[in-house]
Coordinates of C-alpha atoms in Angstrom, one line a residue:
Chain A
M1168 CA -5.5 -6.7 -31.1
K1169 CA -6.0 -10.3 -30.4
M1170 CA -2.4 -10.8 -29.5
N1171 CA -2.6 -7.7 -27.1
K1172 CA -5.5 -9.4 -25.3
T1173 CA -3.7 -12.7 -25.2
L1174 CA -0.6 -11.0 -23.7
S1175 CA -2.7 -9.2 -21.2
V1176 CA -4.3 -12.3 -20.1
L1177 CA -0.9 -14.0 -19.7
C1178 CA 0.5 -11.1 -17.6
M1179 CA -2.6 -11.2 -15.3
T1180 CA -2.2 -14.9 -15.0
V1181 CA 1.3 -14.6 -13.9
L1182 CA 0.4 -11.9 -11.4
F1183 CA -2.4 -13.7 -10.0
A1184 CA -0.2 -16.9 -9.8
G1185 CA 2.3 -15.0 -7.8
S1186 CA -0.4 -13.7 -5.5
L1187 CA -2.0 -17.1 -5.1
S1188 CA 1.3 -18.3 -3.5
G1189 CA 0.3 -16.1 -0.6
C1190 CA -3.2 -17.2 -0.4
G1191 CA -3.9 -19.7 2.4
N1192 CA -0.4 -19.1 3.6
D1193 CA 0.0 -16.7 6.5
G1194 CA 3.8 -16.6 6.6
S1195 CA 4.2 -19.9 8.4
S1196 CA 5.4 -23.3 7.0
P1197 CA 2.3 -25.3 6.1
E1198 CA 2.7 -29.1 6.4
E1199 CA 0.9 -31.6 4.2
G1200 CA -2.4 -31.0 5.8
G1201 CA -2.6 -27.3 4.8
S1202 CA -2.7 -24.4 7.2
A1203 CA -6.5 -24.1 7.7
S1204 CA -7.0 -27.6 8.9
K1205 CA -4.8 -27.3 11.9
G1206 CA -5.9 -26.9 15.5
G1207 CA -5.1 -23.4 16.6
T1208 CA -2.7 -20.6 15.8
L1209 CA 0.2 -19.2 17.7
N1210 CA 1.4 -15.7 16.8
V1211 CA 5.2 -15.2 17.6
L1212 CA 6.9 -11.8 17.3
T1213 CA 10.6 -12.3 17.2
W1214 CA 13.8 -10.9 15.8
E1215 CA 15.4 -12.6 12.8
G1216 CA 17.8 -15.4 13.9
D1217 CA 16.3 -15.9 17.4
V1218 CA 14.4 -19.0 16.3
S1219 CA 15.1 -21.6 13.7
D1220 CA 12.7 -22.1 10.7
E1221 CA 13.2 -25.8 11.3
T1222 CA 12.3 -25.5 14.9
V1223 CA 9.0 -23.7 14.0
A1224 CA 8.1 -26.4 11.5
D1225 CA 8.8 -29.1 13.9
F1226 CA 6.6 -27.5 16.6
E1227 CA 3.8 -27.0 14.0
E1228 CA 4.0 -30.7 13.2
E1229 CA 4.3 -32.0 16.7
Y1230 CA 1.5 -29.8 18.2
G1231 CA -0.7 -29.7 15.1
V1232 CA -0.9 -25.9 15.1
D1233 CA 0.0 -23.1 12.9
V1234 CA 2.7 -20.7 14.0
N1235 CA 2.8 -17.3 12.5
I1236 CA 6.2 -15.7 12.8
T1237 CA 6.4 -11.9 12.5
Y1238 CA 9.8 -10.4 12.4
V1239 CA 10.4 -7.3 14.6
E1240 CA 12.0 -4.3 13.0
D1241 CA 11.7 -2.0 16.0
T1242 CA 10.7 -2.6 19.6
N1243 CA 9.2 0.8 20.0
T1244 CA 6.7 0.1 17.2
I1245 CA 5.6 -3.1 19.0
L1246 CA 5.3 -1.4 22.3
A1247 CA 3.1 1.3 20.8
K1248 CA 0.9 -1.3 19.1
M1249 CA 0.5 -3.3 22.4
L1250 CA -0.2 -0.2 24.4
Q1251 CA -3.0 0.7 21.9
G1252 CA -4.4 -2.8 22.6
N1253 CA -4.1 -3.8 18.9
S1254 CA -1.8 -6.8 19.3
E1255 CA -2.5 -10.4 18.6
Y1256 CA 0.9 -11.7 19.5
D1257 CA 1.2 -14.7 21.9
V1258 CA 4.9 -15.0 22.2
I1259 CA 7.1 -11.9 22.2
D1260 CA 10.9 -11.5 21.9
I1261 CA 11.9 -8.5 23.9
E1262 CA 15.2 -6.9 24.4
S1263 CA 16.3 -6.6 28.0
A1264 CA 16.4 -2.7 27.8
Y1265 CA 12.6 -2.6 27.2
M1266 CA 11.7 -5.3 29.8
K1267 CA 10.7 -2.8 32.5
S1268 CA 8.5 -0.8 30.1
F1269 CA 6.6 -4.0 29.2
V1270 CA 6.3 -5.1 32.8
D1271 CA 5.3 -1.7 34.1
A1272 CA 2.6 -1.5 31.4
E1273 CA 1.2 -5.0 32.5
L1274 CA 1.7 -6.3 28.9
L1275 CA 3.2 -9.6 30.0
A1276 CA 1.9 -12.7 31.5
P1277 CA 3.8 -14.8 34.1
L1278 CA 5.5 -17.7 32.5
D1279 CA 4.2 -21.1 33.4
Y1280 CA 7.3 -22.9 34.6
D1281 CA 5.3 -26.2 35.0
K1282 CA 5.2 -26.2 31.2
I1283 CA 8.8 -25.1 30.7
T1284 CA 10.4 -28.2 31.8
N1285 CA 13.5 -27.6 29.5
Y1286 CA 14.4 -24.7 31.8
E1287 CA 16.9 -27.2 33.4
N1288 CA 18.8 -27.1 30.0
I1289 CA 19.5 -23.4 30.3
D1290 CA 23.1 -22.5 31.6
P1291 CA 22.4 -21.6 35.2
V1292 CA 24.7 -18.5 34.7
Y1293 CA 22.1 -16.9 32.5
V1294 CA 19.2 -17.5 34.8
E1295 CA 20.7 -16.2 38.0
K1296 CA 19.1 -12.9 37.4
G1297 CA 16.8 -11.5 34.7
A1298 CA 16.7 -8.2 32.9
M1299 CA 16.0 -5.0 35.0
G1300 CA 12.3 -5.0 35.7
D1301 CA 12.1 -8.7 35.8
E1302 CA 15.0 -9.7 37.9
K1303 CA 13.2 -12.9 39.2
L1304 CA 12.4 -14.0 35.7
T1305 CA 8.7 -14.1 36.4
Y1306 CA 7.9 -12.9 32.9
S1307 CA 10.8 -13.9 30.7
L1308 CA 13.6 -16.2 29.8
P1309 CA 16.8 -15.6 27.9
I1310 CA 16.6 -16.8 24.4
T1311 CA 20.4 -16.8 23.8
G1312 CA 23.4 -16.0 25.9
P1313 CA 24.5 -12.5 26.5
L1314 CA 25.1 -10.0 23.7
Y1315 CA 27.0 -6.7 23.9
T1316 CA 27.1 -3.3 22.4
G1317 CA 30.6 -2.0 22.5
V1318 CA 33.6 -0.6 20.5
V1319 CA 34.7 -3.2 18.0
I1320 CA 38.1 -2.7 16.2
N1321 CA 39.6 -4.0 13.1
K1322 CA 43.0 -4.9 14.5
E1323 CA 44.6 -4.7 10.9
T1324 CA 43.5 -1.1 10.1
C1325 CA 42.8 0.7 13.2
P1326 CA 45.7 3.3 13.5
I1327 CA 45.6 3.6 17.3
E1328 CA 45.1 1.6 20.5
I1329 CA 41.6 2.0 21.8
D1330 CA 41.0 1.3 25.5
S1331 CA 37.9 3.4 26.1
F1332 CA 34.9 5.0 24.4
E1333 CA 36.6 8.4 24.7
D1334 CA 39.4 7.2 22.5
L1335 CA 36.9 7.4 19.6
A1336 CA 37.6 11.2 19.7
D1337 CA 41.2 10.7 18.8
P1338 CA 41.8 12.8 15.5
A1339 CA 43.7 9.8 14.1
L1340 CA 40.3 8.1 13.7
E1341 CA 38.8 10.9 11.5
G1342 CA 36.3 9.3 9.1
Q1343 CA 37.0 5.8 10.3
V1344 CA 34.3 5.3 12.9
W1345 CA 30.9 3.7 12.4
S1346 CA 28.3 4.2 15.2
T1347 CA 24.9 2.7 15.9
N1348 CA 22.0 5.2 15.6
A1349 CA 20.2 3.5 18.5
T1350 CA 20.1 6.5 20.8
I1351 CA 19.8 4.5 24.0
S1352 CA 23.0 2.6 23.2
L1353 CA 24.8 5.7 22.0
Y1354 CA 24.2 7.8 25.1
A1355 CA 24.5 4.9 27.5
G1356 CA 28.0 4.2 26.1
A1357 CA 29.0 7.9 26.6
L1358 CA 27.5 8.0 30.1
K1359 CA 29.4 4.8 31.0
A1360 CA 32.6 6.3 29.7
L1361 CA 32.2 9.3 31.9
G1362 CA 31.7 7.1 35.0
Y1363 CA 27.9 7.7 35.2
S1364 CA 25.1 5.2 35.2
P1365 CA 24.2 4.2 31.6
N1366 CA 20.5 4.6 32.5
S1367 CA 21.0 8.1 34.0
Q1368 CA 18.4 10.8 33.3
D1369 CA 20.3 13.5 35.1
E1370 CA 20.4 16.6 32.9
K1371 CA 24.0 17.6 33.8
E1372 CA 25.3 14.0 33.1
L1373 CA 23.5 13.8 29.8
N1374 CA 24.8 17.1 28.7
E1375 CA 28.3 15.9 29.5
A1376 CA 27.6 12.7 27.4
Q1377 CA 26.3 15.0 24.6
A1378 CA 29.6 17.0 24.8
L1379 CA 31.7 13.7 24.5
L1380 CA 29.6 12.7 21.5
Q1381 CA 30.1 16.0 19.9
K1382 CA 33.9 15.5 20.3
I1383 CA 33.6 12.1 18.6
K1384 CA 31.2 13.0 15.8
P1385 CA 33.8 14.4 13.5
N1386 CA 35.3 10.9 13.3
I1387 CA 32.1 9.2 12.6
K1388 CA 31.7 8.3 8.9
A1389 CA 28.3 6.8 9.3
F1390 CA 25.4 6.2 11.8
G1391 CA 23.2 3.3 11.1
A1392 CA 21.6 0.0 12.1
S1393 CA 24.2 -2.5 10.9
S1394 CA 27.9 -2.0 10.9
I1395 CA 28.7 -5.3 9.2
S1396 CA 29.0 -3.8 5.8
S1397 CA 31.3 -1.0 6.9
L1398 CA 33.5 -3.2 9.0
E1399 CA 33.9 -6.2 6.7
T1400 CA 34.6 -4.0 3.6
G1401 CA 37.2 -2.0 5.5
E1402 CA 35.2 1.3 5.1
C1403 CA 35.5 1.8 8.8
S1404 CA 38.2 0.4 11.1
V1405 CA 36.3 1.1 14.3
A1406 CA 32.6 0.8 15.3
Y1407 CA 30.4 1.3 18.2
T1408 CA 28.0 -1.5 17.4
Y1409 CA 26.1 -4.6 18.7
D1410 CA 27.2 -6.6 15.6
Y1411 CA 30.3 -8.2 17.1
N1412 CA 28.7 -11.7 17.4
I1413 CA 27.5 -11.6 13.9
L1414 CA 30.9 -10.6 12.5
M1415 CA 32.5 -13.3 14.4
F1416 CA 30.1 -16.0 13.1
D1417 CA 30.1 -14.8 9.6
D1418 CA 33.7 -15.7 8.8
K1419 CA 36.4 -17.5 10.7
A1420 CA 38.9 -15.0 9.2
N1421 CA 37.2 -12.4 11.4
W1422 CA 38.4 -14.1 14.6
D1423 CA 41.9 -12.7 14.2
K1424 CA 40.7 -9.6 12.5
F1425 CA 38.3 -8.1 15.0
E1426 CA 38.1 -7.6 18.7
I1427 CA 35.8 -5.9 21.2
V1428 CA 37.0 -3.5 23.9
P1429 CA 35.6 -4.8 27.1
E1430 CA 35.7 -1.6 29.0
T1431 CA 33.2 -0.1 26.5
T1432 CA 30.6 -2.8 26.5
L1433 CA 27.0 -2.9 27.6
G1434 CA 25.4 -6.3 27.9
Y1435 CA 21.9 -7.2 26.8
C1436 CA 19.9 -10.3 26.1
Q1437 CA 16.8 -11.2 24.1
Y1438 CA 14.0 -12.7 26.2
W1439 CA 11.0 -14.8 25.4
T1440 CA 7.8 -13.5 27.0
V1441 CA 4.1 -14.2 26.8
A1442 CA 1.7 -11.5 26.1
A1443 CA -0.8 -10.8 28.9
S1444 CA -3.5 -10.5 26.2
S1445 CA -2.7 -13.8 24.6
E1446 CA -5.6 -16.4 24.5
N1447 CA -3.1 -19.1 23.9
Q1448 CA -0.9 -18.8 26.8
K1449 CA -0.7 -22.5 27.4
L1450 CA 0.5 -23.1 23.8
A1451 CA 2.8 -20.0 24.1
N1452 CA 4.5 -21.5 27.2
E1453 CA 4.8 -24.8 25.3
F1454 CA 6.5 -23.1 22.4
I1455 CA 9.0 -21.4 24.6
N1456 CA 9.7 -24.7 26.2
Y1457 CA 10.2 -26.3 22.8
T1458 CA 12.9 -23.8 22.0
Y1459 CA 15.0 -24.8 25.0
S1460 CA 15.3 -28.5 23.8
A1461 CA 18.9 -29.3 22.8
E1462 CA 17.7 -30.3 19.3
S1463 CA 16.1 -26.8 18.8
A1464 CA 19.1 -25.1 20.1
I1465 CA 21.4 -26.9 17.9
K1466 CA 19.3 -26.1 14.8
L1467 CA 19.4 -22.5 15.7
L1468 CA 23.2 -22.3 16.3
N1469 CA 23.8 -24.2 13.0
E1470 CA 21.7 -21.9 11.0
W1471 CA 22.5 -18.5 12.7
G1472 CA 25.4 -19.0 15.0
G1473 CA 25.2 -17.0 18.2
V1474 CA 25.8 -17.4 21.8
P1475 CA 24.1 -20.4 23.2
A1476 CA 21.9 -20.2 26.2
L1477 CA 21.9 -23.9 26.9
K1478 CA 24.6 -25.9 28.8
R1479 CA 27.6 -26.7 26.5
E1480 CA 27.4 -30.4 27.2
L1481 CA 23.9 -30.6 25.7
I1482 CA 24.8 -29.0 22.4
E1483 CA 28.5 -29.5 21.6
E1484 CA 28.0 -32.8 19.8
G1485 CA 25.4 -31.2 17.4
V1486 CA 27.4 -28.1 16.3
A1487 CA 30.5 -27.8 14.3
K1488 CA 33.7 -29.2 16.0
D1489 CA 35.3 -25.7 16.2
Y1490 CA 32.1 -23.9 17.2
F1491 CA 33.3 -23.3 20.7
E1492 CA 36.8 -22.3 19.5
N1493 CA 35.3 -18.9 18.5
P1494 CA 37.0 -16.5 20.7
M1495 CA 33.9 -14.3 21.0
L1496 CA 32.1 -17.0 23.1
Q1497 CA 34.7 -16.9 25.9
E1498 CA 35.0 -13.1 25.7
F1499 CA 31.3 -12.7 26.2
A1500 CA 31.2 -15.3 29.0
D1501 CA 34.0 -13.5 30.8
M1502 CA 32.2 -10.1 30.6
W1503 CA 28.9 -11.3 31.8
P1504 CA 29.5 -11.3 35.6
D1505 CA 30.4 -7.7 35.7
H1506 CA 28.3 -6.4 32.9
E1507 CA 26.4 -3.2 32.9
E1508 CA 22.8 -3.3 31.5
L1509 CA 20.4 -0.8 30.0
S1510 CA 16.8 -0.3 31.0
V1511 CA 15.0 2.5 29.2
S1512 CA 11.9 4.4 30.0
D1513 CA 9.8 6.6 27.7
E1514 CA 11.1 9.7 29.3
Q1515 CA 14.7 8.6 28.9
T1516 CA 14.1 7.7 25.2
A1517 CA 12.5 11.1 24.6
I1518 CA 15.4 12.9 26.1
M1519 CA 18.0 11.0 24.3
D1520 CA 16.1 11.4 21.0
T1521 CA 16.0 15.2 21.4
L1522 CA 19.8 15.2 22.3
Y1523 CA 20.5 13.0 19.2
N1524 CA 18.6 15.4 16.9
E1525 CA 20.6 18.2 18.2
L1526 CA 23.8 16.2 17.7
M1527 CA 22.9 15.4 14.2
S1528 CA 22.0 19.1 13.4
G1529 CA 25.3 20.3 14.8
E1530 CA 23.8 22.2 17.7
Chain B
M1184 CA 32.4 12.4 -41.1
K1185 CA 35.1 12.0 -38.4
K1186 CA 33.2 14.4 -36.2
K1187 CA 30.0 12.3 -36.7
K1188 CA 31.8 9.2 -35.7
I1189 CA 33.1 10.8 -32.5
I1190 CA 29.6 12.1 -31.7
N1191 CA 28.2 8.6 -32.3
G1192 CA 30.8 7.1 -30.2
L1193 CA 30.0 9.5 -27.4
H1194 CA 26.3 8.8 -27.7
K1195 CA 27.0 5.1 -27.3
T1196 CA 29.3 5.5 -24.4
Y1197 CA 26.7 7.7 -22.7
V1198 CA 24.0 5.0 -23.2
L1199 CA 26.4 2.3 -22.0
L1200 CA 27.2 4.2 -18.9
L1201 CA 23.5 4.9 -18.3
F1202 CA 22.8 1.2 -18.5
L1203 CA 25.6 0.4 -16.2
F1204 CA 24.2 2.9 -13.7
F1205 CA 20.8 1.3 -13.8
Y1206 CA 21.8 -2.4 -13.9
A1207 CA 25.1 -2.6 -12.2
P1208 CA 23.3 -3.0 -8.8
V1209 CA 21.1 -5.7 -10.3
A1210 CA 24.2 -7.5 -11.5
V1211 CA 25.8 -7.2 -8.1
M1212 CA 22.6 -8.5 -6.4
I1213 CA 22.4 -11.5 -8.7
L1214 CA 26.2 -12.2 -8.2
F1215 CA 25.8 -12.1 -4.4
S1216 CA 22.9 -14.6 -4.6
F1217 CA 25.7 -17.2 -5.1
N1218 CA 27.8 -16.0 -2.1
T1219 CA 28.6 -18.5 0.7
S1220 CA 28.5 -15.8 3.4
K1221 CA 25.2 -15.5 5.2
A1222 CA 25.9 -11.8 6.1
N1223 CA 26.4 -11.3 2.4
V1224 CA 28.6 -8.3 2.6
V1225 CA 32.0 -9.6 1.3
W1226 CA 32.4 -12.3 -1.4
Q1227 CA 33.5 -15.6 0.4
G1228 CA 32.9 -18.2 -2.2
F1229 CA 30.4 -19.6 -4.8
T1230 CA 27.4 -21.7 -3.8
T1231 CA 24.0 -22.5 -5.2
K1232 CA 22.6 -23.4 -1.7
W1233 CA 20.5 -20.3 -1.3
Y1234 CA 18.5 -21.3 -4.5
L1235 CA 18.0 -24.8 -3.1
K1236 CA 16.9 -23.3 0.2
L1237 CA 14.5 -20.9 -1.6
M1238 CA 12.9 -23.7 -3.4
G1239 CA 12.0 -25.3 -0.2
D1240 CA 11.2 -22.2 1.7
S1241 CA 7.4 -22.1 1.7
E1242 CA 7.4 -19.3 4.2
L1243 CA 9.3 -16.9 2.0
W1244 CA 7.1 -17.7 -1.0
G1245 CA 4.1 -17.2 1.2
I1246 CA 5.4 -13.7 2.1
F1247 CA 6.2 -13.0 -1.5
G1248 CA 2.7 -14.1 -2.4
T1249 CA 1.1 -11.8 0.2
T1250 CA 3.1 -8.9 -1.1
V1251 CA 2.0 -9.5 -4.6
L1252 CA -1.6 -10.0 -3.6
I1253 CA -1.6 -6.7 -1.7
A1254 CA 0.1 -4.9 -4.6
V1255 CA -2.4 -6.3 -7.1
L1256 CA -5.4 -5.3 -5.0
T1257 CA -3.9 -1.9 -4.3
T1258 CA -3.3 -1.4 -8.0
I1259 CA -7.0 -2.3 -8.9
F1260 CA -8.6 -0.1 -6.3
A1261 CA -6.1 2.8 -7.0
S1262 CA -6.7 2.5 -10.7
V1263 CA -10.4 2.4 -10.6
V1264 CA -10.8 5.1 -8.0
G1265 CA -8.1 7.2 -9.5
T1266 CA -9.4 7.1 -13.0
M1267 CA -13.0 7.8 -11.9
G1268 CA -11.7 10.8 -9.9
A1269 CA -9.8 12.1 -13.0
I1270 CA -12.8 11.8 -15.2
G1271 CA -15.0 13.3 -12.7
Y1272 CA -12.6 16.2 -12.4
K1273 CA -12.7 16.7 -16.1
K1274 CA -16.5 17.0 -16.1
S1275 CA -16.8 19.3 -13.0
K1276 CA -16.1 22.9 -12.8
G1277 CA -15.6 25.5 -10.0
K1278 CA -13.6 26.0 -6.9
L1279 CA -14.6 22.6 -5.3
A1280 CA -13.1 20.7 -8.2
K1281 CA -9.8 22.5 -7.8
L1282 CA -9.9 22.0 -4.0
I1283 CA -10.4 18.2 -4.4
T1284 CA -7.7 18.2 -7.1
N1285 CA -5.2 20.0 -4.8
S1286 CA -6.1 17.8 -1.9
T1287 CA -5.1 14.6 -3.7
Y1288 CA -1.4 15.9 -3.6
F1289 CA -1.5 15.6 0.3
P1290 CA -0.6 11.9 0.5
I1291 CA 2.4 12.6 -1.8
V1292 CA 3.5 15.6 0.3
I1293 CA 2.8 14.4 3.8
P1294 CA 5.6 12.3 5.3
E1295 CA 4.8 8.6 5.1
I1296 CA 5.3 8.0 8.8
V1297 CA 2.7 10.6 9.7
L1298 CA 0.2 9.0 7.4
A1299 CA 1.1 5.6 8.8
V1300 CA 0.5 6.8 12.3
A1301 CA -2.8 8.6 11.3
L1302 CA -4.0 5.4 9.6
F1303 CA -3.3 3.3 12.4
M1304 CA -5.1 5.5 14.9
I1305 CA -8.1 5.6 12.5
F1306 CA -8.3 1.8 12.3
N1307 CA -7.6 1.4 16.0
T1308 CA -10.3 3.8 17.1
S1309 CA -13.0 2.5 14.6
G1310 CA -12.3 -1.1 15.6
F1311 CA -11.3 -2.0 12.0
S1312 CA -9.0 -5.0 12.2
L1313 CA -5.4 -4.6 11.0
G1314 CA -4.2 -7.0 8.4
I1315 CA -4.3 -7.3 4.6
P1316 CA -7.6 -5.2 4.1
A1317 CA -6.1 -2.3 6.3
I1318 CA -2.8 -2.5 4.3
V1319 CA -4.7 -2.4 1.0
I1320 CA -6.6 0.7 2.1
G1321 CA -3.4 2.3 3.4
N1322 CA -1.4 1.5 0.2
T1323 CA -4.3 2.8 -2.0
T1324 CA -4.2 6.1 -0.1
I1325 CA -0.6 6.7 -1.2
C1326 CA -0.9 5.3 -4.6
L1327 CA -4.1 7.0 -5.6
P1328 CA -2.7 10.4 -6.3
Y1329 CA -0.2 9.0 -8.8
V1330 CA -2.9 7.3 -10.8
Y1331 CA -5.1 10.4 -10.6
I1332 CA -2.3 12.7 -11.8
T1333 CA -1.4 10.4 -14.7
V1334 CA -4.8 9.9 -15.9
K1335 CA -5.8 13.5 -15.5
S1336 CA -2.9 14.6 -17.6
R1337 CA -3.9 12.1 -20.3
L1338 CA -7.5 13.4 -20.2
V1339 CA -6.4 17.0 -20.5
G1340 CA -4.6 16.1 -23.7
M1341 CA -7.6 14.2 -25.2
E1342 CA -9.5 15.8 -28.0
P1343 CA -13.0 16.5 -26.5
S1344 CA -14.7 16.4 -29.9
I1345 CA -14.4 12.7 -30.0
E1346 CA -16.7 12.3 -27.0
E1347 CA -19.0 14.9 -28.5
A1348 CA -19.1 13.0 -31.8
S1349 CA -20.0 9.7 -30.0
L1350 CA -22.9 11.4 -28.1
D1351 CA -24.1 13.1 -31.3
L1352 CA -24.2 9.7 -33.1
G1353 CA -26.6 8.4 -30.4
A1354 CA -24.3 6.6 -27.9
D1355 CA -25.1 7.3 -24.2
R1356 CA -22.7 8.4 -21.7
I1357 CA -21.9 5.0 -20.3
Y1358 CA -21.2 3.6 -23.8
T1359 CA -19.1 6.7 -24.6
L1360 CA -17.1 6.3 -21.3
F1361 CA -16.3 2.6 -21.9
H1362 CA -15.9 2.6 -25.6
I1363 CA -14.5 6.0 -26.4
T1364 CA -13.0 7.7 -23.3
I1365 CA -11.3 4.9 -21.5
P1366 CA -9.6 3.4 -24.6
Q1367 CA -8.2 6.9 -25.3
I1368 CA -6.8 7.3 -21.7
M1369 CA -5.8 3.7 -21.4
P1370 CA -2.0 4.5 -21.6
G1371 CA -2.4 6.8 -18.8
I1372 CA -4.4 4.3 -16.8
V1373 CA -1.7 1.7 -17.4
S1374 CA 1.1 4.0 -16.5
G1375 CA -0.7 4.8 -13.2
A1376 CA -1.3 1.3 -12.5
F1377 CA 2.3 0.2 -13.0
M1378 CA 3.3 3.1 -10.7
A1379 CA 0.9 2.1 -8.1
F1380 CA 2.1 -1.6 -8.4
S1381 CA 5.7 -0.8 -8.0
L1382 CA 5.0 1.6 -5.0
S1383 CA 2.9 -0.9 -3.2
L1384 CA 5.3 -3.8 -3.8
D1385 CA 8.1 -2.2 -1.7
E1386 CA 6.0 -0.1 0.6
L1387 CA 7.3 -0.7 4.3
I1388 CA 6.3 2.0 6.7
I1389 CA 2.5 2.0 6.4
T1390 CA 2.5 -1.8 6.0
S1391 CA 4.4 -2.2 9.3
F1392 CA 1.9 -0.2 11.2
L1393 CA -1.2 -1.8 9.6
A1394 CA 0.1 -5.5 9.5
D1395 CA -1.5 -7.9 11.9
A1396 CA 0.2 -10.8 13.6
G1397 CA -0.4 -13.2 10.6
T1398 CA 0.8 -10.8 7.9
T1399 CA 4.4 -10.2 6.8
T1400 CA 5.3 -8.7 3.4
L1401 CA 8.6 -9.0 1.7
P1402 CA 9.8 -5.4 2.5
M1403 CA 9.1 -6.1 6.2
K1404 CA 10.9 -9.4 6.1
V1405 CA 14.0 -7.8 4.4
Y1406 CA 14.0 -4.8 6.9
S1407 CA 13.9 -7.2 9.8
M1408 CA 17.1 -8.9 8.4
M1409 CA 19.0 -5.6 8.8
K1410 CA 20.3 -6.6 12.2
K1411 CA 21.9 -9.9 11.2
G1412 CA 22.5 -9.2 7.5
I1413 CA 20.3 -9.8 4.6
S1414 CA 20.5 -13.3 3.6
P1415 CA 21.5 -14.3 0.1
E1416 CA 18.2 -16.1 0.0
I1417 CA 16.6 -12.8 -0.6
N1418 CA 19.1 -12.2 -3.4
A1419 CA 18.1 -15.5 -4.9
L1420 CA 14.3 -14.5 -4.7
A1421 CA 15.0 -11.2 -6.2
T1422 CA 17.0 -12.8 -9.1
V1423 CA 14.1 -15.2 -9.8
I1424 CA 11.7 -12.3 -9.9
F1425 CA 13.9 -10.3 -12.1
T1426 CA 14.5 -13.3 -14.5
V1427 CA 10.8 -13.9 -14.8
S1428 CA 10.2 -10.1 -15.5
I1429 CA 12.8 -10.0 -18.1
L1430 CA 11.4 -13.2 -19.7
C1431 CA 8.0 -11.6 -19.9
V1432 CA 9.4 -8.6 -21.6
V1433 CA 11.5 -10.7 -24.0
I1434 CA 8.3 -12.8 -25.0
Y1435 CA 6.3 -9.7 -25.4
L1436 CA 8.9 -8.2 -27.7
A1437 CA 9.5 -11.4 -29.6
V1438 CA 5.7 -11.8 -30.2
D1439 CA 5.4 -8.1 -31.1
G1440 CA 8.3 -8.5 -33.5
I1441 CA 6.8 -11.5 -35.2
R1442 CA 3.6 -9.7 -35.6
T1443 CA 5.3 -6.7 -37.2
I1444 CA 7.3 -8.9 -39.6
K1445 CA 4.0 -10.7 -40.7
A1446 CA 2.2 -7.4 -41.2
V1447 CA 5.1 -6.0 -43.3
K1448 CA 5.2 -9.2 -45.3
A1449 CA 1.4 -9.1 -45.8
R1450 CA 1.7 -5.5 -47.1
K1451 CA 4.4 -6.4 -49.6
K1452 CA 2.6 -9.3 -51.0
P1453 CA 0.9 -8.5 -54.3
R1454 CA -2.8 -8.7 -54.1
D1455 CA -4.8 -10.8 -56.6
L1456 CA -7.1 -8.5 -58.3

């Protein structure tokens, strides 16, 4: 009896010790002074890999504030929360496809370019024009260089030559294709292959896109959020995915193993924005500015890889010697001038979700 | 004799396969915590850097602590309310009691996303702030039925005359509840509590909707890594948690074993008359 009580107390102690590691820590990296004693809090909503943990810690120390980082799982959830008025985020990392929705809903505050002095560090190519909905970059700035959704091929195992999205319907690819389940990317890819605007809401054009996807579907082994596992293990030899940059930075062996088909690509970017409801807009702009320092960019690239938004000459000394030998970087830069971009609306998303459900149910 | 050996061999093989089925994923998870690849899909080489990174990653430990805190609070609330509900059901009669019992199954049956949206709308409309308290309430909603069902089934199997005997001997209802009823149903309460704890620990959907800007739980963190690959640092954390859990079980079994040996020795020892 006494031993049971002792063991129970021991178990409870371990549990509370575990939970105490969360007390007083709101997910940020506390410095020596502890989190509660600092002046102010900045809430940042971002995708994993778009800001370095070290940069956040450095910003906290330099500005004497707490930075709470929340990682995005789905942009639609965040948009819904913000539209409900229940959002405490100051800095938000938005994908270009959703920029118009956020701007039209008046959820974003104009950036204070007087605070963003590191703007000059950004490669001018990436700030010539912003995402659809914010072409003049009033509300946003690109976090990294361009990214693409497109057909990625394993050159060693793919049985046919692929030049277009329609080639995915080739019977030789049966059971070898992985596809993103992001409906906007999926239907945009099909629309583009048929010569239509990837942002089309025309019923006839969408039905044609649906018909094309129905032809491709027998070859698709899996739909999902991440193709890395399927491609790297060799389970699939082709993928319609946005993971090409992750593959190419994961292992140098992938440089010769994988390639992306330029004709199938749709470009996008992640952008820093400031929430209109933010009460820390000054600090938010300072944080955005901080991420554009060469030091911050180098830390991010060394931790996560990726396509740099900053000018090469500012960062090449700080990254690995062969960093810029990655063929993906030149491929992406070459595709950027003529890239096509997505911009979704609620109506478009609803139509595509309905079509996707029909596609999955075999209608 | 030969037939018995074959059957024994088959039993052992079956048990071995069962253990492999349960623990092979855990073994792979532990192995890949030493993988050099950040995307952590294919083995690229051995490294211990993720453990070093984990030791210094106060953000990740903070997230883990928040997750455990939510799970502990959810377990406490779900266990107390679920147990009270089950005891109340036992004492009550009539159609209302049945209606209440049947309605406790709703959170199990209703899709979690529906519950998540409903809870989000309730908190939003009422002005209740999102964050840890909201998450605890949300998690308690889904864990409560499991505690209730487990304790109720234990109560049904309990001999009613024990309570009656206690009351007959002069104990009041409160004393009987805490000294007779609850000890009898404690295995059910503990089972329900463990179930609530494990459900809450890896709950994602409701937590995502009810979290505020300053709250991130481990499932949210892991899910957000889907885009770029789940870092081996998560594997390292999971390995540490697994090791601590196994150690606790081993210590418990060792202590229990020592106690049993001592008890057996005491019984065998001749008494001085």
